[in-house]
mmCIF file of C-alpha atoms and ligand atoms in Angstrom:
data_model
loop_
_atom_site.group_PDB
_atom_site.id
_atom_site.type_symbol
_atom_site.label_atom_id
_atom_site.label_comp_id
_atom_site.label_asym_id
_atom_site.label_seq_id
_atom_site.Cartn_x
_atom_site.Cartn_y
_atom_site.Cartn_z
ATOM 1 C CA MET V 1 135.747 110.215 41.364
ATOM 2 C CA GLU V 2 138.206 112.524 43.675
ATOM 3 C CA PRO V 3 137.323 112.641 47.224
ATOM 4 C CA GLY V 4 135.236 116.120 48.358
ATOM 5 C CA ASN V 5 132.472 117.339 45.437
ATOM 6 C CA GLY V 6 131.881 120.927 46.559
ATOM 7 C CA GLY V 7 128.216 119.854 47.826
ATOM 8 C CA LYS V 8 127.166 118.848 44.557
ATOM 9 C CA LYS V 9 124.214 116.608 44.681
ATOM 10 C CA VAL V 10 124.789 113.171 44.503
ATOM 11 C CA THR V 11 121.449 111.623 43.156
ATOM 12 C CA ILE V 12 120.091 108.215 43.972
ATOM 13 C CA ARG V 13 119.962 106.452 40.547
ATOM 14 C CA SER V 14 118.651 102.958 41.871
ATOM 15 C CA ALA V 15 117.829 100.701 44.562
ATOM 16 C CA ARG V 16 117.242 97.225 45.229
ATOM 17 C CA GLY V 17 116.738 94.326 48.071
ATOM 18 C CA ILE V 18 119.198 91.277 47.578
ATOM 19 C CA VAL V 19 117.893 87.801 48.952
ATOM 20 C CA THR V 20 120.034 85.327 49.401
ATOM 21 C CA CYS V 21 120.467 82.039 51.572
ATOM 22 C CA PRO V 22 124.138 80.742 51.866
ATOM 23 C CA GLY V 23 123.475 78.651 54.508
ATOM 24 C CA ARG V 24 120.668 80.902 56.057
ATOM 25 C CA ASN V 25 118.841 84.033 55.113
ATOM 26 C CA PHE V 26 120.145 87.556 54.451
ATOM 27 C CA VAL V 27 118.601 90.775 53.087
ATOM 28 C CA THR V 28 120.595 93.629 51.408
ATOM 29 C CA LEU V 29 120.111 96.745 50.422
ATOM 30 C CA LYS V 30 122.232 98.215 47.698
ATOM 31 C CA ILE V 31 121.949 101.715 46.656
ATOM 32 C CA GLU V 32 123.400 103.031 43.739
ATOM 33 C CA THR V 33 124.101 106.657 42.679
ATOM 34 C CA ASP V 34 124.957 108.960 39.384
ATOM 35 C CA GLU V 35 128.196 109.278 40.339
ATOM 36 C CA GLY V 36 129.092 105.227 40.243
ATOM 37 C CA VAL V 37 129.437 104.947 43.726
ATOM 38 C CA TYR V 38 127.187 102.454 45.702
ATOM 39 C CA GLY V 39 126.527 101.479 49.261
ATOM 40 C CA ILE V 40 125.136 98.411 50.766
ATOM 41 C CA GLY V 41 123.128 97.943 54.182
ATOM 42 C CA ASP V 42 122.120 94.860 56.074
ATOM 43 C CA ALA V 43 118.268 94.403 56.185
ATOM 44 C CA THR V 44 118.199 90.915 57.792
ATOM 45 C CA LEU V 45 115.299 90.101 60.174
ATOM 46 C CA ASN V 46 115.499 86.349 61.438
ATOM 47 C CA GLY V 47 112.499 84.493 60.432
ATOM 48 C CA ARG V 48 110.955 87.821 59.171
ATOM 49 C CA GLU V 49 113.302 88.150 56.359
ATOM 50 C CA LEU V 50 110.768 88.934 53.363
ATOM 51 C CA SER V 51 108.345 91.290 55.276
ATOM 52 C CA VAL V 52 111.855 93.748 55.342
ATOM 53 C CA ALA V 53 112.200 93.052 51.810
ATOM 54 C CA SER V 54 108.700 94.190 50.874
ATOM 55 C CA TYR V 55 108.935 97.026 53.060
ATOM 56 C CA LEU V 56 111.794 98.068 51.295
ATOM 57 C CA SER V 57 110.819 97.443 47.546
ATOM 58 C CA ASP V 58 107.116 98.837 48.197
ATOM 59 C CA HIS V 59 107.563 101.454 50.263
ATOM 60 C CA VAL V 60 110.776 102.820 50.641
ATOM 61 C CA ILE V 61 112.930 102.385 47.274
ATOM 62 C CA PRO V 62 110.130 104.723 45.623
ATOM 63 C CA ASN V 63 110.845 107.275 47.911
ATOM 64 C CA LEU V 64 114.634 107.122 47.647
ATOM 65 C CA ILE V 65 115.078 107.730 43.555
ATOM 66 C CA GLY V 66 116.440 110.824 42.886
ATOM 67 C CA ARG V 67 117.204 111.969 46.344
ATOM 68 C CA ASP V 68 120.276 113.352 47.213
ATOM 69 C CA ALA V 69 122.518 110.304 48.743
ATOM 70 C CA GLN V 70 124.898 112.674 51.082
ATOM 71 C CA ARG V 71 121.454 114.025 52.795
ATOM 72 C CA ILE V 72 121.670 111.035 55.333
ATOM 73 C CA GLU V 73 120.138 112.405 58.557
ATOM 74 C CA ASP V 74 117.063 114.267 56.045
ATOM 75 C CA ILE V 75 116.272 110.761 54.667
ATOM 76 C CA TRP V 76 116.168 109.341 58.159
ATOM 77 C CA GLN V 77 113.841 111.891 59.415
ATOM 78 C CA PHE V 78 111.848 111.771 55.988
ATOM 79 C CA LEU V 79 111.296 107.601 56.360
ATOM 80 C CA TYR V 80 110.784 107.758 60.112
ATOM 81 C CA LYS V 81 108.342 110.811 60.643
ATOM 82 C CA GLY V 82 107.095 110.446 57.126
ATOM 83 C CA GLY V 83 106.458 106.699 57.133
ATOM 84 C CA TYR V 84 104.496 107.725 60.379
ATOM 85 C CA TRP V 85 103.764 103.853 61.248
ATOM 86 C CA SER V 86 107.693 103.971 61.713
ATOM 87 C CA ARG V 87 108.496 102.342 65.144
ATOM 88 C CA GLY V 88 107.968 98.854 64.514
ATOM 89 C CA VAL V 89 110.813 96.215 64.062
ATOM 90 C CA VAL V 90 110.372 95.819 60.350
ATOM 91 C CA ALA V 91 110.414 99.448 59.449
ATOM 92 C CA MET V 92 113.279 100.272 61.964
ATOM 93 C CA THR V 93 115.293 97.385 60.036
ATOM 94 C CA ALA V 94 114.519 98.676 56.410
ATOM 95 C CA LEU V 95 115.353 102.357 57.741
ATOM 96 C CA ALA V 96 118.735 100.896 58.950
ATOM 97 C CA ALA V 97 119.467 99.267 55.378
ATOM 98 C CA VAL V 98 118.737 102.388 53.998
ATOM 99 C CA ASP V 99 120.995 104.441 56.404
ATOM 100 C CA THR V 100 124.026 101.911 56.802
ATOM 101 C CA ALA V 101 124.253 102.088 52.812
ATOM 102 C CA LEU V 102 124.019 106.126 52.693
ATOM 103 C CA TRP V 103 126.679 105.869 55.488
ATOM 104 C CA ASP V 104 128.873 103.600 53.144
ATOM 105 C CA ILE V 105 128.561 105.788 49.929
ATOM 106 C CA LYS V 106 129.300 109.046 52.268
ATOM 107 C CA ALA V 107 132.388 107.473 53.299
ATOM 108 C CA LYS V 108 133.404 106.074 49.790
ATOM 109 C CA LEU V 109 132.839 109.748 48.643
ATOM 110 C CA ALA V 110 134.917 111.137 51.466
ATOM 111 C CA GLY V 111 137.851 108.142 50.558
ATOM 112 C CA MET V 112 137.848 107.204 54.105
ATOM 113 C CA PRO V 113 136.734 104.150 56.427
ATOM 114 C CA LEU V 114 133.316 105.294 57.984
ATOM 115 C CA TYR V 115 134.751 105.149 61.629
ATOM 116 C CA GLN V 116 137.059 108.298 60.465
ATOM 117 C CA LEU V 117 133.632 110.067 59.573
ATOM 118 C CA LEU V 118 132.115 109.318 62.607
ATOM 119 C CA GLY V 119 134.793 110.958 64.875
ATOM 120 C CA GLY V 120 138.038 108.789 64.351
ATOM 121 C CA ARG V 121 139.283 106.133 66.345
ATOM 122 C CA SER V 122 138.805 105.630 69.789
ATOM 123 C CA ARG V 123 140.804 102.643 70.084
ATOM 124 C CA ASP V 124 143.023 99.777 68.876
ATOM 125 C CA GLY V 125 140.709 96.899 68.480
ATOM 126 C CA VAL V 126 137.400 96.045 69.123
ATOM 127 C CA LEU V 127 137.003 93.440 72.201
ATOM 128 C CA VAL V 128 134.685 90.756 71.265
ATOM 129 C CA TYR V 129 133.047 87.407 72.640
ATOM 130 C CA GLY V 130 132.543 84.273 70.913
ATOM 131 C CA HIS V 131 129.825 81.415 71.564
ATOM 132 C CA ALA V 132 130.891 78.455 73.580
ATOM 133 C CA ASN V 133 127.619 75.720 73.470
ATOM 134 C CA GLY V 134 127.744 72.271 74.631
ATOM 135 C CA ALA V 135 125.505 69.719 75.354
ATOM 136 C CA ASP V 136 126.310 69.335 79.076
ATOM 137 C CA ILE V 137 128.549 71.244 81.571
ATOM 138 C CA GLU V 138 131.547 69.098 80.301
ATOM 139 C CA GLN V 139 131.358 69.843 76.922
ATOM 140 C CA THR V 140 130.486 73.422 77.420
ATOM 141 C CA VAL V 141 133.786 73.667 79.424
ATOM 142 C CA ASP V 142 135.916 71.911 76.750
ATOM 143 C CA GLN V 143 134.321 74.752 73.906
ATOM 144 C CA VAL V 144 135.480 77.471 76.384
ATOM 145 C CA GLY V 145 138.745 75.893 76.373
ATOM 146 C CA ALA V 146 138.750 75.917 72.440
ATOM 147 C CA TYR V 147 137.914 79.620 72.349
ATOM 148 C CA CYS V 148 140.745 80.350 74.590
ATOM 149 C CA ASP V 149 143.229 78.443 72.400
ATOM 150 C CA MET V 150 141.813 80.652 69.428
ATOM 151 C CA GLY V 151 142.919 83.655 71.135
ATOM 152 C CA TYR V 152 139.664 84.922 72.560
ATOM 153 C CA ARG V 153 139.640 86.762 75.424
ATOM 154 C CA ALA V 154 135.998 86.768 76.234
ATOM 155 C CA ILE V 155 133.547 84.188 75.873
ATOM 156 C CA ARG V 156 129.806 83.272 76.213
ATOM 157 C CA ALA V 157 128.891 79.869 78.010
ATOM 158 C CA GLN V 158 125.880 78.289 77.166
ATOM 159 C CA SER V 159 124.761 74.342 78.233
ATOM 160 C CA GLY V 160 122.313 72.035 78.018
ATOM 161 C CA VAL V 161 120.202 71.556 81.252
ATOM 162 C CA PRO V 162 119.537 68.093 82.248
ATOM 163 C CA GLY V 163 116.287 66.432 81.416
ATOM 164 C CA VAL V 164 115.385 69.840 79.064
ATOM 165 C CA LYS V 165 115.232 69.094 75.547
ATOM 166 C CA GLY V 166 116.620 71.839 73.300
ATOM 167 C CA ALA V 167 117.235 74.401 76.181
ATOM 168 C CA TYR V 168 118.554 77.818 74.450
ATOM 169 C CA GLY V 169 122.031 78.141 73.027
ATOM 170 C CA VAL V 170 122.686 73.976 72.965
ATOM 171 C CA GLY V 171 125.144 73.669 69.804
ATOM 172 C CA ARG V 172 124.838 70.870 67.245
ATOM 173 C CA GLY V 173 128.683 70.026 67.543
ATOM 174 C CA ASP V 174 130.291 72.972 65.054
ATOM 175 C CA MET V 175 130.886 76.540 65.062
ATOM 176 C CA TYR V 176 128.011 77.806 63.113
ATOM 177 C CA TYR V 177 125.310 77.306 65.709
ATOM 178 C CA GLU V 178 121.981 78.664 64.265
ATOM 179 C CA PRO V 179 118.562 78.762 65.907
ATOM 180 C CA ALA V 180 116.314 79.461 62.896
ATOM 181 C CA ASP V 181 116.197 75.479 61.869
ATOM 182 C CA ALA V 182 113.003 74.799 59.963
ATOM 183 C CA ALA V 183 110.177 76.567 58.193
ATOM 184 C CA LEU V 184 107.735 76.084 60.449
ATOM 185 C CA PRO V 185 109.146 76.738 64.395
ATOM 186 C CA THR V 186 110.787 73.667 66.222
ATOM 187 C CA GLU V 187 108.874 73.315 69.602
ATOM 188 C CA THR V 188 111.752 73.034 72.811
ATOM 189 C CA LEU V 189 110.815 72.640 76.109
ATOM 190 C CA TRP V 190 111.816 75.073 78.893
ATOM 191 C CA ASP V 191 112.368 74.531 82.880
ATOM 192 C CA THR V 192 113.077 77.224 84.887
ATOM 193 C CA ALA V 193 113.681 75.082 88.070
ATOM 194 C CA ALA V 194 116.198 73.106 86.611
ATOM 195 C CA TYR V 195 118.014 75.764 84.461
ATOM 196 C CA LEU V 196 118.353 77.831 88.056
ATOM 197 C CA ASN V 197 120.067 74.854 89.421
ATOM 198 C CA HIS V 198 122.174 73.553 86.719
ATOM 199 C CA ALA V 199 123.388 77.444 85.709
ATOM 200 C CA PRO V 200 125.929 78.571 88.593
ATOM 201 C CA LYS V 201 127.433 74.867 88.581
ATOM 202 C CA LEU V 202 128.678 75.787 85.184
ATOM 203 C CA PHE V 203 130.416 78.938 85.961
ATOM 204 C CA GLU V 204 131.671 77.299 88.808
ATOM 205 C CA LYS V 205 133.489 75.046 86.715
ATOM 206 C CA LEU V 206 134.631 77.549 84.391
ATOM 207 C CA ARG V 207 136.170 79.631 86.911
ATOM 208 C CA ASP V 208 137.418 76.496 88.519
ATOM 209 C CA GLN V 209 139.243 75.671 84.981
ATOM 210 C CA TYR V 210 139.965 78.739 83.450
ATOM 211 C CA GLY V 211 141.062 81.220 86.707
ATOM 212 C CA PRO V 212 139.548 84.588 87.339
ATOM 213 C CA ASP V 213 140.676 86.858 83.980
ATOM 214 C CA ILE V 214 139.150 85.270 81.124
ATOM 215 C CA GLU V 215 135.723 87.133 80.533
ATOM 216 C CA LEU V 216 132.659 84.830 80.704
ATOM 217 C CA LEU V 217 128.968 85.579 79.546
ATOM 218 C CA HIS V 218 125.839 84.333 79.861
ATOM 219 C CA ASP V 219 122.418 84.528 77.876
ATOM 220 C CA VAL V 220 119.205 83.884 79.659
ATOM 221 C CA HIS V 221 116.991 84.478 76.561
ATOM 222 C CA HIS V 222 114.218 86.119 78.294
ATOM 223 C CA ARG V 223 113.321 83.253 80.085
ATOM 224 C CA LEU V 224 112.875 84.100 83.630
ATOM 225 C CA THR V 225 110.511 86.269 85.905
ATOM 226 C CA PRO V 226 112.352 89.382 87.313
ATOM 227 C CA MET V 227 112.727 87.720 90.614
ATOM 228 C CA GLU V 228 114.079 84.468 89.089
ATOM 229 C CA ALA V 229 116.669 86.731 87.359
ATOM 230 C CA ALA V 230 117.168 88.425 90.354
ATOM 231 C CA ARG V 231 118.377 84.906 92.265
ATOM 232 C CA LEU V 232 120.597 83.676 89.324
ATOM 233 C CA GLY V 233 122.087 87.053 89.060
ATOM 234 C CA LYS V 234 122.845 86.474 92.879
ATOM 235 C CA SER V 235 124.098 82.999 92.347
ATOM 236 C CA LEU V 236 126.778 83.574 89.800
ATOM 237 C CA GLU V 237 128.022 86.968 91.473
ATOM 238 C CA PRO V 238 130.932 84.496 92.890
ATOM 239 C CA PHE V 239 132.227 83.783 89.244
ATOM 240 C CA ARG V 240 132.171 87.519 88.187
ATOM 241 C CA LEU V 241 130.596 87.677 84.696
ATOM 242 C CA PHE V 242 131.126 90.386 82.196
ATOM 243 C CA TRP V 243 127.386 90.477 82.218
ATOM 244 C CA MET V 244 124.001 88.034 82.559
ATOM 245 C CA GLU V 245 122.156 89.042 79.020
ATOM 246 C CA ASP V 246 118.278 89.467 78.598
ATOM 247 C CA ALA V 247 117.311 88.109 82.178
ATOM 248 C CA THR V 248 113.863 88.799 81.593
ATOM 249 C CA PRO V 249 111.830 90.002 78.596
ATOM 250 C CA ALA V 250 112.553 94.198 78.540
ATOM 251 C CA ASP V 251 108.648 94.876 77.444
ATOM 252 C CA ASN V 252 108.243 96.243 80.631
ATOM 253 C CA GLN V 253 111.335 98.477 81.017
ATOM 254 C CA GLU V 254 110.646 99.023 84.697
ATOM 255 C CA ALA V 255 110.865 95.191 85.459
ATOM 256 C CA PHE V 256 114.582 95.755 85.621
ATOM 257 C CA ARG V 257 114.192 97.858 88.852
ATOM 258 C CA LEU V 258 113.398 94.641 90.908
ATOM 259 C CA ILE V 259 116.357 92.608 89.315
ATOM 260 C CA ARG V 260 119.171 95.745 90.035
ATOM 261 C CA GLN V 261 117.927 95.989 93.467
ATOM 262 C CA HIS V 262 119.328 92.546 94.312
ATOM 263 C CA THR V 263 122.430 91.987 92.283
ATOM 264 C CA THR V 264 125.676 93.280 91.434
ATOM 265 C CA THR V 265 125.918 90.942 88.472
ATOM 266 C CA PRO V 266 126.104 93.405 85.495
ATOM 267 C CA LEU V 267 123.000 93.397 83.121
ATOM 268 C CA ALA V 268 123.013 93.575 79.328
ATOM 269 C CA VAL V 269 119.437 93.854 77.286
ATOM 270 C CA GLY V 270 118.403 95.226 73.798
ATOM 271 C CA GLU V 271 119.142 92.796 70.961
ATOM 272 C CA ILE V 272 115.451 93.163 69.877
ATOM 273 C CA PHE V 273 115.090 96.841 70.650
ATOM 274 C CA ALA V 274 114.284 98.979 67.685
ATOM 275 C CA SER V 275 114.521 102.493 68.838
ATOM 276 C CA ILE V 276 115.932 104.503 71.419
ATOM 277 C CA HIS V 277 111.885 104.876 73.178
ATOM 278 C CA ASP V 278 112.636 100.892 73.970
ATOM 279 C CA CYS V 279 115.330 101.573 76.406
ATOM 280 C CA ARG V 280 114.985 105.114 77.548
ATOM 281 C CA THR V 281 113.874 104.301 81.036
ATOM 282 C CA LEU V 282 116.508 101.204 81.262
ATOM 283 C CA ILE V 283 119.262 103.913 80.789
ATOM 284 C CA GLN V 284 118.424 107.075 82.720
ATOM 285 C CA GLU V 285 117.558 104.718 85.660
ATOM 286 C CA GLN V 286 120.724 103.312 85.367
ATOM 287 C CA LEU V 287 118.990 99.552 85.073
ATOM 288 C CA ILE V 288 121.269 98.109 82.848
ATOM 289 C CA ASP V 289 125.239 98.115 82.365
ATOM 290 C CA TYR V 290 125.559 97.297 78.545
ATOM 291 C CA ILE V 291 122.955 98.083 75.959
ATOM 292 C CA ARG V 292 122.866 95.268 73.284
ATOM 293 C CA SER V 293 120.943 97.168 70.174
ATOM 294 C CA THR V 294 123.064 97.305 67.143
ATOM 295 C CA VAL V 295 123.035 98.947 63.753
ATOM 296 C CA VAL V 296 120.588 96.835 61.704
ATOM 297 C CA HIS V 297 117.403 96.548 64.047
ATOM 298 C CA ALA V 298 117.706 99.970 65.531
ATOM 299 C CA GLY V 299 117.623 102.321 62.715
ATOM 300 C CA GLY V 300 121.481 102.381 61.476
ATOM 301 C CA ILE V 301 124.245 103.991 62.199
ATOM 302 C CA THR V 302 122.505 107.306 62.913
ATOM 303 C CA HIS V 303 120.081 106.089 65.515
ATOM 304 C CA LEU V 304 122.413 103.664 67.062
ATOM 305 C CA ARG V 305 124.787 106.602 67.811
ATOM 306 C CA ARG V 306 121.698 108.472 69.729
ATOM 307 C CA ILE V 307 121.197 105.326 71.957
ATOM 308 C CA ALA V 308 125.003 105.048 72.571
ATOM 309 C CA ASP V 309 125.285 109.013 73.365
ATOM 310 C CA LEU V 310 122.184 108.569 75.770
ATOM 311 C CA ALA V 311 123.324 105.587 77.442
ATOM 312 C CA GLY V 312 127.126 107.306 77.616
ATOM 313 C CA LEU V 313 125.376 110.121 80.037
ATOM 314 C CA TYR V 314 124.842 106.984 82.487
ATOM 315 C CA GLN V 315 128.126 105.060 82.173
ATOM 316 C CA ILE V 316 126.488 102.590 80.276
ATOM 317 C CA ARG V 317 128.398 101.070 77.757
ATOM 318 C CA THR V 318 127.703 99.274 74.387
ATOM 319 C CA GLY V 319 127.659 95.333 73.563
ATOM 320 C CA CYS V 320 126.217 95.178 69.854
ATOM 321 C CA HIS V 321 124.575 92.028 69.006
ATOM 322 C CA GLY V 322 126.566 90.058 66.426
ATOM 323 C CA ALA V 323 125.106 86.834 66.202
ATOM 324 C CA THR V 324 125.073 84.808 62.788
ATOM 325 C CA ASP V 325 121.609 86.318 61.589
ATOM 326 C CA LEU V 326 123.387 89.487 61.359
ATOM 327 C CA SER V 327 125.089 89.485 58.218
ATOM 328 C CA PRO V 328 128.749 90.827 57.465
ATOM 329 C CA VAL V 329 127.379 93.994 56.402
ATOM 330 C CA CYS V 330 126.082 94.640 59.811
ATOM 331 C CA MET V 331 129.094 93.189 61.470
ATOM 332 C CA GLY V 332 131.311 95.548 59.143
ATOM 333 C CA ALA V 333 129.505 98.567 60.008
ATOM 334 C CA ALA V 334 128.940 97.565 63.912
ATOM 335 C CA LEU V 335 132.681 97.611 63.951
ATOM 336 C CA HIS V 336 133.444 100.958 62.342
ATOM 337 C CA PHE V 337 130.640 102.437 65.252
ATOM 338 C CA ASP V 338 132.586 100.377 67.932
ATOM 339 C CA THR V 339 136.377 101.760 66.447
ATOM 340 C CA TRP V 340 134.692 105.156 67.184
ATOM 341 C CA VAL V 341 131.871 104.941 70.168
ATOM 342 C CA PRO V 342 133.351 106.578 73.248
ATOM 343 C CA ASN V 343 131.690 104.467 75.529
ATOM 344 C CA PHE V 344 132.595 100.529 73.820
ATOM 345 C CA GLY V 345 131.806 97.831 76.215
ATOM 346 C CA ILE V 346 132.202 94.750 73.727
ATOM 347 C CA GLN V 347 131.007 93.265 70.559
ATOM 348 C CA GLU V 348 129.478 89.831 69.932
ATOM 349 C CA TYR V 349 131.325 87.740 67.386
ATOM 350 C CA MET V 350 129.586 84.672 66.178
ATOM 351 C CA ARG V 351 131.629 83.509 62.622
ATOM 352 C CA HIS V 352 129.768 83.292 59.645
ATOM 353 C CA THR V 353 130.356 80.001 57.284
ATOM 354 C CA PRO V 354 132.890 80.217 54.776
ATOM 355 C CA GLU V 355 129.623 80.273 51.982
ATOM 356 C CA THR V 356 128.530 83.670 54.047
ATOM 357 C CA ASP V 357 131.967 85.215 53.977
ATOM 358 C CA GLU V 358 132.519 84.103 50.245
ATOM 359 C CA VAL V 359 129.147 86.232 49.371
ATOM 360 C CA PHE V 360 130.155 89.305 51.556
ATOM 361 C CA PRO V 361 133.849 89.819 50.662
ATOM 362 C CA HIS V 362 134.820 92.151 53.889
ATOM 363 C CA ASP V 363 137.827 93.703 54.936
ATOM 364 C CA TYR V 364 137.838 93.306 59.169
ATOM 365 C CA HIS V 365 139.937 90.732 60.371
ATOM 366 C CA PHE V 366 140.304 88.836 63.737
ATOM 367 C CA ALA V 367 143.362 88.799 65.741
ATOM 368 C CA ASP V 368 144.059 88.069 69.116
ATOM 369 C CA GLY V 369 140.369 88.561 70.743
ATOM 370 C CA TYR V 370 140.039 91.523 69.157
ATOM 371 C CA LEU V 371 138.037 92.476 65.743
ATOM 372 C CA HIS V 372 139.642 95.074 63.449
ATOM 373 C CA ALA V 373 137.669 97.525 61.060
ATOM 374 C CA GLY V 374 139.398 97.626 57.915
ATOM 375 C CA GLU V 375 141.072 101.070 56.219
ATOM 376 C CA ALA V 376 138.834 100.493 52.716
ATOM 377 C CA PRO V 377 136.542 103.680 52.303
ATOM 378 C CA GLY V 378 133.106 102.855 53.278
ATOM 379 C CA HIS V 379 132.288 100.154 55.809
ATOM 380 C CA GLY V 380 134.053 97.596 53.871
ATOM 381 C CA VAL V 381 131.960 95.276 52.985
ATOM 382 C CA ASP V 382 130.594 94.141 49.526
ATOM 383 C CA ILE V 383 128.292 92.142 47.904
ATOM 384 C CA ASP V 384 129.050 89.400 45.357
ATOM 385 C CA GLU V 385 125.428 89.666 43.726
ATOM 386 C CA LYS V 386 126.315 86.810 40.887
ATOM 387 C CA LEU V 387 127.359 84.356 43.855
ATOM 388 C CA ALA V 388 124.315 85.639 45.880
ATOM 389 C CA ALA V 389 121.526 84.829 43.071
ATOM 390 C CA LYS V 390 122.912 80.913 43.832
ATOM 391 C CA TYR V 391 121.471 80.973 47.030
ATOM 392 C CA GLU V 392 117.979 80.519 46.745
ATOM 393 C CA TYR V 393 115.651 82.201 50.022
ATOM 394 C CA GLU V 394 114.620 79.365 51.877
ATOM 395 C CA PRO V 395 111.709 79.718 54.788
ATOM 396 C CA ARG V 396 113.119 79.329 58.335
ATOM 397 C CA GLN V 397 111.613 80.373 61.691
ATOM 398 C CA LEU V 398 113.050 80.575 65.207
ATOM 399 C CA PRO V 399 112.106 77.937 67.851
ATOM 400 C CA VAL V 400 109.393 78.547 70.423
ATOM 401 C CA ALA V 401 109.432 76.967 73.594
ATOM 402 C CA ARG V 402 106.712 75.751 76.135
ATOM 403 C CA LEU V 403 106.773 74.564 79.579
ATOM 404 C CA ARG V 404 106.361 70.908 80.676
ATOM 405 C CA ASP V 405 102.639 71.272 81.147
ATOM 406 C CA GLY V 406 102.373 72.924 77.761
ATOM 407 C CA THR V 407 102.253 76.670 78.617
ATOM 408 C CA LEU V 408 103.986 78.565 75.513
ATOM 409 C CA TRP V 409 107.042 80.398 77.039
ATOM 410 C CA ASN V 410 109.518 82.877 75.878
ATOM 411 C CA TRP V 411 112.006 81.538 73.555
HETATM 412 O O1 EZ4 X 501 118.731 84.345 69.546
HETATM 413 O O2 EZ4 X 501 120.364 86.153 66.930
HETATM 414 O O3 EZ4 X 501 122.820 86.911 71.760
HETATM 415 N N1 EZ4 X 501 122.469 86.201 70.913
HETATM 416 C C1 EZ4 X 501 121.370 85.750 70.799
HETATM 417 C C2 EZ4 X 501 120.944 85.064 69.559
HETATM 418 C C3 EZ4 X 501 119.644 85.269 68.885
HETATM 419 C C4 EZ4 X 501 119.105 85.398 67.699
HETATM 420 C C5 EZ4 X 501 117.788 85.672 67.215
HETATM 421 O O4 EZ4 X 501 118.033 85.912 65.995
HETATM 422 O O5 EZ4 X 501 120.493 85.406 71.584
HETATM 423 O O6 EZ4 X 501 121.230 83.827 69.277
HETATM 424 CO CO1 CO X 502 121.031 87.443 73.336
#
């Protein structure tokens, strides 16, 4: 159809969730209109995929049929306020999928890549960071070198800790590290003292080997208390990290006051946040430097934009979550967001497997350390439903962590 339709209603004719497992599980919402234009949104919640699929098919999709697909804001408000029990991550992931699919449709109707609708290009490319993992420091140092060779300018480094089996972020020797590995959670060990002794050694070695320019990031994955996190931040200061991520759980946002008082290492948090209320104090008190929320778990483009605008008031920049459990659909939408958002910081980019890329044809591409959103109308990512149908859902959950005495810890 021709771009622009004079405000004529574009009716949602059908919608369905598509569950597929091309190497790992993904849930995708497809919304079709009576104009023949369709949109897709990522609805994947790692380890809890079917709850979002059911939330969509049982409770959301019946509310969409017959509505005007162009009324993104009204549909968002309807599902959020109308849902009443709306702020949980399952509800917000479902809402994000609807929102992403509707932005895809609107951009296709307009004949524009999504970033143009959001306000146009703010930068030439989206700086990304890759994941270098190793069983020990030597392996991680080698992996960082491999990412430098691929052209990355920013690299997250994680290393196994001596005597700590299954410490977070240890790879399995390939590019496609995925923690959700079993139908029931794998039990891993955690030892804070051993980790706190080990982590600064990794970054000392990395700076020795690769010099001051490469951007280095590190994910603590919620393992420390606020005071332990303060100590780690301080001990990493000589190695100028781009950020220290998820240093302590942010269930209590005020906990970050203590970390902030003690260290100049930049702080990032928010990959598990579902709404602006999860980060309001963190942002308004300038307790963090980067907000990690992304499209799929924080209510879609519509809500993420509100979070980013609030963050921008406090010079806090975005650093969208981009692990492999976020599908290429989320990545495509996030890249359009990143291309526009004025207070952009960095985008996480773990490569998907070739099987996943085949199920989700997309037009974004990597060059010289940057990802580039494509120019196709919409967010530029599609789903090959025939191929998707070949990969049946496989139950998989994320690991858990226990201290040496058996106490259950944060994973
Ligand atoms: O553990 O996406 O920064 N990235 C991460 C990820 C998360 C997974 C959880 O589903 O912390 O590896
Ligand atoms: Co993380």
